[in-house]
Coordinates of C-alpha atoms and ligand atoms in Angstrom, one line a residue:
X1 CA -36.1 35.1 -24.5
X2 CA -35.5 35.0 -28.2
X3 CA -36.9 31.7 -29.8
X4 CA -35.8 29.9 -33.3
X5 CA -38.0 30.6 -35.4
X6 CA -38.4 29.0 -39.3
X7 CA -40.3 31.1 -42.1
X8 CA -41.5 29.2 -45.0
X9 CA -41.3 31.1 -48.1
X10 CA -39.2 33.6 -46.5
X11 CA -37.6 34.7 -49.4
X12 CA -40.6 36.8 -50.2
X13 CA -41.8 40.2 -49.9
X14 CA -43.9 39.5 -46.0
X15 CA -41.1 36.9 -45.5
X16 CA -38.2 39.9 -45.6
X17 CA -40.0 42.5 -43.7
X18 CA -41.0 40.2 -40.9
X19 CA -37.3 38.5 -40.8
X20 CA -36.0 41.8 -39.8
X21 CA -39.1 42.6 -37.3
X22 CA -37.9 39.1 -35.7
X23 CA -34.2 39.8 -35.6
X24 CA -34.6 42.9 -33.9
X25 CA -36.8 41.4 -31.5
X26 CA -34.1 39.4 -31.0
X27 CA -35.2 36.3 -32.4
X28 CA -33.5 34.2 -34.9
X29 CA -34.8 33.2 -38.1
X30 CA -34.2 30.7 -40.5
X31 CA -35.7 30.8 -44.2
X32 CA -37.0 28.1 -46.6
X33 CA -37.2 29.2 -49.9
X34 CA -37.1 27.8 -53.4
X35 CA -37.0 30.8 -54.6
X36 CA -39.3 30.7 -57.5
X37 CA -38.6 32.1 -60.5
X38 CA -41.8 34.3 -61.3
X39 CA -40.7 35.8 -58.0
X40 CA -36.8 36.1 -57.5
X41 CA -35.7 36.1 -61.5
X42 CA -32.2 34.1 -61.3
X43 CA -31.0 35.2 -57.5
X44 CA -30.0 32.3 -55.7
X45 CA -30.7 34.4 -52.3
X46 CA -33.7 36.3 -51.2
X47 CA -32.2 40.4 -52.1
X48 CA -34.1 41.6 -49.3
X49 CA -33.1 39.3 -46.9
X50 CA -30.9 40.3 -43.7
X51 CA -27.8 38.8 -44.2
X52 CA -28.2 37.9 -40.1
X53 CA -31.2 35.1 -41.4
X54 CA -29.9 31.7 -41.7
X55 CA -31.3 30.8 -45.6
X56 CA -32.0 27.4 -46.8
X57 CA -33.1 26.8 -50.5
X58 CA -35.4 24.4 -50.5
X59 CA -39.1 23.3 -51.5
X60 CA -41.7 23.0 -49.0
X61 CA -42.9 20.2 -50.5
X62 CA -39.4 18.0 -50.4
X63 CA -39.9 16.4 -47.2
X64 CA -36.5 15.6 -46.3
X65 CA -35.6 19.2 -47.0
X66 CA -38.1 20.6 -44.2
X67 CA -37.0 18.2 -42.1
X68 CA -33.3 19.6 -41.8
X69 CA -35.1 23.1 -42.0
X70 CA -36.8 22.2 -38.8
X71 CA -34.1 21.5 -36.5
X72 CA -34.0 23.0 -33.6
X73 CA -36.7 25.6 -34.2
X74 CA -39.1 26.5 -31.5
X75 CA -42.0 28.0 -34.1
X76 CA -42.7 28.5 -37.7
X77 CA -44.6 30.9 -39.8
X78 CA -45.6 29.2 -42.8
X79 CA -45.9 31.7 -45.5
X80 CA -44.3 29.4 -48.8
X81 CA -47.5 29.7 -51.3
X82 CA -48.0 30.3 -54.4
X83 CA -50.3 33.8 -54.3
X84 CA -52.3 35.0 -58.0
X85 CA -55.8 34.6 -57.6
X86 CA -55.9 35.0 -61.6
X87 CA -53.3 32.7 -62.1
X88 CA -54.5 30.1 -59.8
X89 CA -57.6 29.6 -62.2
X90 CA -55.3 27.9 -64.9
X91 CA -52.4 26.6 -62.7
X92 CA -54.5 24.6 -61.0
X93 CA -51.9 21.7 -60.2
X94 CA -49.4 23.8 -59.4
X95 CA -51.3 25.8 -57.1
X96 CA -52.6 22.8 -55.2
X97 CA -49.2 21.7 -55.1
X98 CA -47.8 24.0 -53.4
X99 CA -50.1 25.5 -51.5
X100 CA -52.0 22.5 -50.0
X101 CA -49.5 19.4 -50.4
X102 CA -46.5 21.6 -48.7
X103 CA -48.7 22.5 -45.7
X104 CA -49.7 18.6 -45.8
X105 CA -45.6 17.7 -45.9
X106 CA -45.0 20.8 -43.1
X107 CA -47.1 19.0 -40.9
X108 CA -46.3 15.8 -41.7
X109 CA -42.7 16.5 -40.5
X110 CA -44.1 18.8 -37.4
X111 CA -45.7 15.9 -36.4
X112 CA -42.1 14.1 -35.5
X113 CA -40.7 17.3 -34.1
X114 CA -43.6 19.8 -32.6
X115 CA -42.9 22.7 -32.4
X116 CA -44.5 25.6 -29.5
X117 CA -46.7 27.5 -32.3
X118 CA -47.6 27.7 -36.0
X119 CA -48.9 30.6 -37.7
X120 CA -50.0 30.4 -41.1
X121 CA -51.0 32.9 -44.0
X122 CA -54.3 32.6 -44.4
X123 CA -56.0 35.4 -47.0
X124 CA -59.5 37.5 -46.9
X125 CA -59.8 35.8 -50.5
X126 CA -61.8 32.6 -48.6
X127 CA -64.6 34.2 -47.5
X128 CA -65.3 35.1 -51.5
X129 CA -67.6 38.0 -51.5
X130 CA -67.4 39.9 -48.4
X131 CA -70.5 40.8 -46.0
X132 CA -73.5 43.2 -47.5
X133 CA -76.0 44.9 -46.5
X134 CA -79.4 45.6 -47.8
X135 CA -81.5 48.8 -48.0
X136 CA -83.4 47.9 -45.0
X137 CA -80.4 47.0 -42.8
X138 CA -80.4 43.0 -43.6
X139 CA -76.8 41.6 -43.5
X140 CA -76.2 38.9 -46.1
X141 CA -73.8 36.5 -45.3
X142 CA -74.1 34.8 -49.2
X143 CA -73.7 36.7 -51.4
X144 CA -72.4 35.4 -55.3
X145 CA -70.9 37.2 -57.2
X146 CA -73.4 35.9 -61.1
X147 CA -72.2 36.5 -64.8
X148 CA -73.2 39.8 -65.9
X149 CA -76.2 40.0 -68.7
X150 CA -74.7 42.6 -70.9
X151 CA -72.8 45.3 -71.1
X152 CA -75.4 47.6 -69.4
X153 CA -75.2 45.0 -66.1
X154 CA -74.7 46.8 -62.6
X155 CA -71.6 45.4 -61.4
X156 CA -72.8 45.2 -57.7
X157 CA -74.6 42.5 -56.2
X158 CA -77.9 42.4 -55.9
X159 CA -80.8 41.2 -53.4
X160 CA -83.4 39.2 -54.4
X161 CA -85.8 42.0 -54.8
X162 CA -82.9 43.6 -57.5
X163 CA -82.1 46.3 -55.1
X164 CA -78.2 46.8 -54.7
X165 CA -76.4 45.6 -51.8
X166 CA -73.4 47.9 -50.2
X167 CA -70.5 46.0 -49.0
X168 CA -69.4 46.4 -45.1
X169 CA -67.1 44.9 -42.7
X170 CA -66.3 41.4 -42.8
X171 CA -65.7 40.1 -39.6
X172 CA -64.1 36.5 -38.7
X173 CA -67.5 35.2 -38.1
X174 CA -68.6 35.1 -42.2
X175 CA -68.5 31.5 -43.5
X176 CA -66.1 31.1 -46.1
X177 CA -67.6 31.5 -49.7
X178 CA -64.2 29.8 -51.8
X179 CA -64.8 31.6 -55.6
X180 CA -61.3 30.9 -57.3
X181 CA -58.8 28.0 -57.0
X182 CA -56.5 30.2 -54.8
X183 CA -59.2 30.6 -52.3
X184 CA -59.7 26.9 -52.0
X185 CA -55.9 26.4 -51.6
X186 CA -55.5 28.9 -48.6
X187 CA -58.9 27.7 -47.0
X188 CA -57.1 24.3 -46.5
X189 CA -54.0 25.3 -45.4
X190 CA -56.3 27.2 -42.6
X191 CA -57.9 24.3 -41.7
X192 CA -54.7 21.7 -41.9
X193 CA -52.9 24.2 -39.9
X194 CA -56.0 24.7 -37.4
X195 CA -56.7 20.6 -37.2
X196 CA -53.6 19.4 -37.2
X197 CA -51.7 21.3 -34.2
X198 CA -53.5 21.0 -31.3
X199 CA -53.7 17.5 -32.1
X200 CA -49.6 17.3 -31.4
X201 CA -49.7 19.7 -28.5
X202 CA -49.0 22.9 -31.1
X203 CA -50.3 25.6 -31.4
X204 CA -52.1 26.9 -34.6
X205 CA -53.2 30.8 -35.7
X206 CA -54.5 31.7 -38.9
X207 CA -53.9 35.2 -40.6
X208 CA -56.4 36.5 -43.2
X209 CA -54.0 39.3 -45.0
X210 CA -55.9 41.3 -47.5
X211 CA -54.2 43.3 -49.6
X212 CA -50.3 43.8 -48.6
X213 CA -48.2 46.4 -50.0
X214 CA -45.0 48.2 -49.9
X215 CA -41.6 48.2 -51.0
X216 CA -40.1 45.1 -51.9
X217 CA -43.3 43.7 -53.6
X218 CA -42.0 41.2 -56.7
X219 CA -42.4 44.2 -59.5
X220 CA -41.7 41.9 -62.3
X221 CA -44.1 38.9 -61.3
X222 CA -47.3 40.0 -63.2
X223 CA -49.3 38.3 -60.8
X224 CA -48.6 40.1 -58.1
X225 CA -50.7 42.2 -56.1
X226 CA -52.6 44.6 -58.0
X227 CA -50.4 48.0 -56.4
X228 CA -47.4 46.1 -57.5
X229 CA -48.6 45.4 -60.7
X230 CA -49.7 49.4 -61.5
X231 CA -46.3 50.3 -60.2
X232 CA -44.5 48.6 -62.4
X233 CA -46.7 49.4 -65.5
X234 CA -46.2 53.5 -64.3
X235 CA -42.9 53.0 -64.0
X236 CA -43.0 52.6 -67.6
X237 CA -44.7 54.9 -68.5
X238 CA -47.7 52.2 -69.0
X239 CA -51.1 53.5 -67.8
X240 CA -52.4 50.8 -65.7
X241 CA -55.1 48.4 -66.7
X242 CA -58.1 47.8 -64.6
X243 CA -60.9 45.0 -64.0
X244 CA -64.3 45.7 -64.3
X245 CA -65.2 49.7 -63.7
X246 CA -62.4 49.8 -61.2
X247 CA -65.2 50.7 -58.7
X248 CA -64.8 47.3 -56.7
X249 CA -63.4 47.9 -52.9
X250 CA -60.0 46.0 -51.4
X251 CA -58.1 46.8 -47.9
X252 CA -54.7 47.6 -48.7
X253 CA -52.6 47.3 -45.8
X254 CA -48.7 48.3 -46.0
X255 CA -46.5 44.9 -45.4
X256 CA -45.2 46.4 -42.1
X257 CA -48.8 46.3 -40.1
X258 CA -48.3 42.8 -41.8
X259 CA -44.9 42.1 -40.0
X260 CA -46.3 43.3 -36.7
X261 CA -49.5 41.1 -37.0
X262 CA -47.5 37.9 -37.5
X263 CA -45.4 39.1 -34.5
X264 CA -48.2 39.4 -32.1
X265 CA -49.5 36.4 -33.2
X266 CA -46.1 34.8 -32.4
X267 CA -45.6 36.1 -29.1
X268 CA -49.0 36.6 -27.6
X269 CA -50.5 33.7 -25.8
X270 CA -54.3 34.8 -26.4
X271 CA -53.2 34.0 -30.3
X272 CA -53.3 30.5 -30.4
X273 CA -55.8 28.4 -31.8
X274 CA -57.3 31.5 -33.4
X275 CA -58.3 33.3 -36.8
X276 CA -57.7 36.7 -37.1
X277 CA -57.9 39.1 -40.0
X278 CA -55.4 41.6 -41.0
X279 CA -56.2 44.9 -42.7
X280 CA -56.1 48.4 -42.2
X281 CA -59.9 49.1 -41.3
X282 CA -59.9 51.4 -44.1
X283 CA -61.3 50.6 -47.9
X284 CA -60.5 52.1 -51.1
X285 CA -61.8 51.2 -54.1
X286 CA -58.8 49.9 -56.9
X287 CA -59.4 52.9 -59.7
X288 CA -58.7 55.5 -56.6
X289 CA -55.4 53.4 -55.5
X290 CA -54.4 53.4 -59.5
X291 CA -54.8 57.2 -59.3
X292 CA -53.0 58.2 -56.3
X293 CA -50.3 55.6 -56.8
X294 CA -49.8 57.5 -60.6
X295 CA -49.7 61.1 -58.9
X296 CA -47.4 59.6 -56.3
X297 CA -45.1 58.6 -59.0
X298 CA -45.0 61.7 -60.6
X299 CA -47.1 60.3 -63.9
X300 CA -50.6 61.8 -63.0
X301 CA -51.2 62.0 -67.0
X302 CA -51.3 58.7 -67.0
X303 CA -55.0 57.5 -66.7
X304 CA -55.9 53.8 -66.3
X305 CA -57.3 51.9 -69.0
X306 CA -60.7 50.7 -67.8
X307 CA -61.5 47.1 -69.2
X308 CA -64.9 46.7 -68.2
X309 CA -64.0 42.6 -68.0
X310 CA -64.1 40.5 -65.3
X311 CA -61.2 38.0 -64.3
X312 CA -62.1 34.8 -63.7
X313 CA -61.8 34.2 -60.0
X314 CA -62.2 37.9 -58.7
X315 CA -64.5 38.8 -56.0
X316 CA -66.3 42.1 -56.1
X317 CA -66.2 43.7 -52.8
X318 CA -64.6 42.3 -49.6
X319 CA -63.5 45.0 -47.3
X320 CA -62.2 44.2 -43.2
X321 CA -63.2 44.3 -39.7
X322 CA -60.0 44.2 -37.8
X323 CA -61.9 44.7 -34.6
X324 CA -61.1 41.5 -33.5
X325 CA -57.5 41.5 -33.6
X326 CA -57.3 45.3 -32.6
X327 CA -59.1 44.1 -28.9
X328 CA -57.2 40.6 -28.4
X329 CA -53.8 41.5 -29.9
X330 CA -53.5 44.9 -29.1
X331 CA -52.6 45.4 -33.0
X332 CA -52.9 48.8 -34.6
X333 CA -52.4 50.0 -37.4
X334 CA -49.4 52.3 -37.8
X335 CA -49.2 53.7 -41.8
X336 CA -50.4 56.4 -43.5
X337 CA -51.7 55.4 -47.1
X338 CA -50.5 58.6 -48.8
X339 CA -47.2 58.8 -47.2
X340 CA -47.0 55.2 -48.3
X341 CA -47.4 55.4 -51.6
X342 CA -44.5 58.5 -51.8
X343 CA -42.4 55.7 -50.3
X344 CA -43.5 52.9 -52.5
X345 CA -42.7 55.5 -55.4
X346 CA -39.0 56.3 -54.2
X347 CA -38.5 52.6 -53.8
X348 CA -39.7 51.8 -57.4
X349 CA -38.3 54.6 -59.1
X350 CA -34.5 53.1 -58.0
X351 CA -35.9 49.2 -59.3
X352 CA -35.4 47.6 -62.4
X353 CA -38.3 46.0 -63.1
X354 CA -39.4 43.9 -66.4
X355 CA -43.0 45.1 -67.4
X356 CA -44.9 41.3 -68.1
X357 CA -48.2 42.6 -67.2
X358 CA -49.4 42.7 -71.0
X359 CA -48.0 39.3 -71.3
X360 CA -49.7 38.0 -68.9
X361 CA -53.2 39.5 -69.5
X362 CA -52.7 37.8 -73.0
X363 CA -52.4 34.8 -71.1
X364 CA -55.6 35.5 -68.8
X365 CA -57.6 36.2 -72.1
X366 CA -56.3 33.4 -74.6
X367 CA -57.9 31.0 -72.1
X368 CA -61.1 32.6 -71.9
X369 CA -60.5 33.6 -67.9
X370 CA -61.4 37.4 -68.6
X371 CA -64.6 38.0 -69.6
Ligands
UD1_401 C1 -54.6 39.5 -53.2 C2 -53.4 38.7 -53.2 C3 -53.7 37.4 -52.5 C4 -54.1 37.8 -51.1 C5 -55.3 38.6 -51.2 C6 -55.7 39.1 -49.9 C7 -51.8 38.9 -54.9 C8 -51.4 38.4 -56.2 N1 -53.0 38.4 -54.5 O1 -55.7 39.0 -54.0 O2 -52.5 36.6 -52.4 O3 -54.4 36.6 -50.4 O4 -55.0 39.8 -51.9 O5 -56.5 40.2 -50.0 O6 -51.2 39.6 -54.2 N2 -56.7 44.3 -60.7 C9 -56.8 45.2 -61.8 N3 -55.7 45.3 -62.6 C10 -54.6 44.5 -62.5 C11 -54.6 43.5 -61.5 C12 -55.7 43.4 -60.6 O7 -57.7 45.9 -61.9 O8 -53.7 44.6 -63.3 C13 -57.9 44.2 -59.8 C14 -58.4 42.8 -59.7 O9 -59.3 42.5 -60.7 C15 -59.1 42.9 -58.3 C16 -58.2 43.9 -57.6 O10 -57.5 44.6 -58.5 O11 -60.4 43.4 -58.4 C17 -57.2 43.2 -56.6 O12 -56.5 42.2 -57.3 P1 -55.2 41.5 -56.7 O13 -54.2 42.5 -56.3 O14 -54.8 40.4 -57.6 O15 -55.7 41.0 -55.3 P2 -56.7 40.0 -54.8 O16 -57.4 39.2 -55.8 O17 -57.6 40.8 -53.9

């Protein structure tokens, strides 16, 4: 049976992939969106979305506004967040905002009208560094990511003997290590979401995405993800810019092993009241992903500028163990990275995309948050 379900922020690029995973599941779906600028430009409706979704303009933080959103749904994934981890370090407020007091007003209204399950975006970005491993074997849980001491520096970690430390899966288990304001923010909606559920009869899952990707990712928000953000500087004809050596490792996982996640952890019972991360079990470090994505999109002259900066915020390393969600959700991961990034290429290449990624790098450095 196909329930009613309401996605915050489902206007977005997860929002729209996932709406049409529900639908053809034969769920329905209602959206609540304000439909940020930095996101959407002027649209007053979501491009992507399937014209079958009910949508709803609206803040997640307007109370009375969730409240209509709410009616009659039977579940909600709550995705409405604000997401730079860069940006985050200056728009403090806003990020708090949003992120935090709209969970706090979601639940607030949940809490007059339960619903069966709630399954929040959580992000791999709480757990700060990921795990490590020394020379000898040791697993470090800790690890801090300190200001480099010239130019010369090793970018990696180190252990306290000075030996480097090489990053490896980071399973559910890690405690959470919160480095930027963005982390903090998503750390709390885990836990509001977590706390507050099963103490109204809900039930509450936490997703911990790390890098999503694929077509329909906001190309003219510069603080988007970091594949979005090269694909709009390649497309053009910008060479992409890069943080630190470009050496530091992500999981990039395409947005529709995304959709599927959030629909197991919908639908399958063992879900609730659980954390699972979301990745593709395969790392890559951001200079190799800059590379392909160029000869993908038919620019391979184009060779990334390497900055050798820091932004405030960033974590080095933090690659996945999806093991857990692999055995209790049956999830798997379907893409292929290469042929992905021909397809992200043939969507971009028919986008019209403003290129604001200089713009907001000044913005970055003018406060002293790259370094
Ligand atoms: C991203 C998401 C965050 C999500 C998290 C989960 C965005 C904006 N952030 O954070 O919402 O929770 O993944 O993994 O999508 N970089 C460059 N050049 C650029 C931009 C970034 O070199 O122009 C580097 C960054 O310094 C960083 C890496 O690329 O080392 C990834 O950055 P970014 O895409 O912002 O992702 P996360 O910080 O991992």
């Amino acid at each position: 049976m196909g329930e009613r379900i309401l996605i915050t922020g489902g206007g977005g690029f997860i929002g729209c992939h996932l709406t049409r995973r529900l639908l053809r599941a034969g769920h329905q779906v209602r959206v609540l969106d304000s439909m940020i600028e930095q996101v959407h430009g002027e649209r007053s409706r979501p491009e992507l979305l399937e014209k079958e979704a009910e949508f709803v303009r609206g803040d997640v933080r307007d109370g009375e506004a969730v409240r209509r959103a709410l009616q009659n749904v039977d579940s909600v994934v709550h995705l409405a967040a604000e997401v730079g981890v860069g940006q985050s370090m200056y728009a403090v407020e806003r990020y708090v905002s949003v992120n935090d007091l709209g969970t706090a007003v979601l639940f607030q209204q949940l809490i007059e009208r339960p619903v069966r399950r709630v399954v929040v975006a959580s992000s791999m970005s709480i757990y700060g560094e990921g795990l490590y491993q020394d020379e000898d074997g040791g697993l470090h849980e800790d690890v801090r990511r300190m200001p480099r001491r010239g130019p010369d520096a090793p970018w990696d970690p180190l252990d306290a003997q000075g030996r480097p430390l090489r990053p490896v899966p980071t399973p559910e288990t890690k405690r959470p290590a919160l480095a930027s304001v963005y982390a903090i923010t998503k750390h709390a909606q885990e836990c509001l979401t977590l706390t507050v559920a099963p103490a109204y009869g809900m039930e509450g899952v936490a997703l911990r995405l790390w890098n999503a990707y694929g077509p329909g990712q906001a190309l003219s928000n510069p603080y988007t993800g970091v594949l979005a953000i090269f694909a709009s500087r390649l497309h053009h004809g910008q060479p992409p810019m890069i943080f630190e050596d470009g050496l530091q490792r992500r999981d990039f996982v395409h947005v529709e092993d995304v959709a599927r996640a959030f629909h197991l952890a919908l639908e399958r019972p063992e879900a609730a009241g659980q954390v699972f991360n979301v990745a593709s079990g395969h790392d890559r470090t951001v200079a190799e992903v800059a590379q392909a994505l160029a000869v993908a999109m038919g620019r391979p002259g184009l060779e990334p500028e390497i900055a050798g900066k820091t932004r405030s915020g960033d974590i080095r390393h933090n690659i996945a163990d999806i093991g857990k969600i692999q055995r209790e959700l049956d999830f798997t991961v379907r893409r292929d990275f290469v042929a992905d990034l021909a397809e992200l290429a043939e969507w971009v290449a028919q986008q019209q995309a403003e290129d604001k990624v200089q713009q907001a790098r000044s913005e970055l450095e003018r406060r002293g948050l790259v370094a």
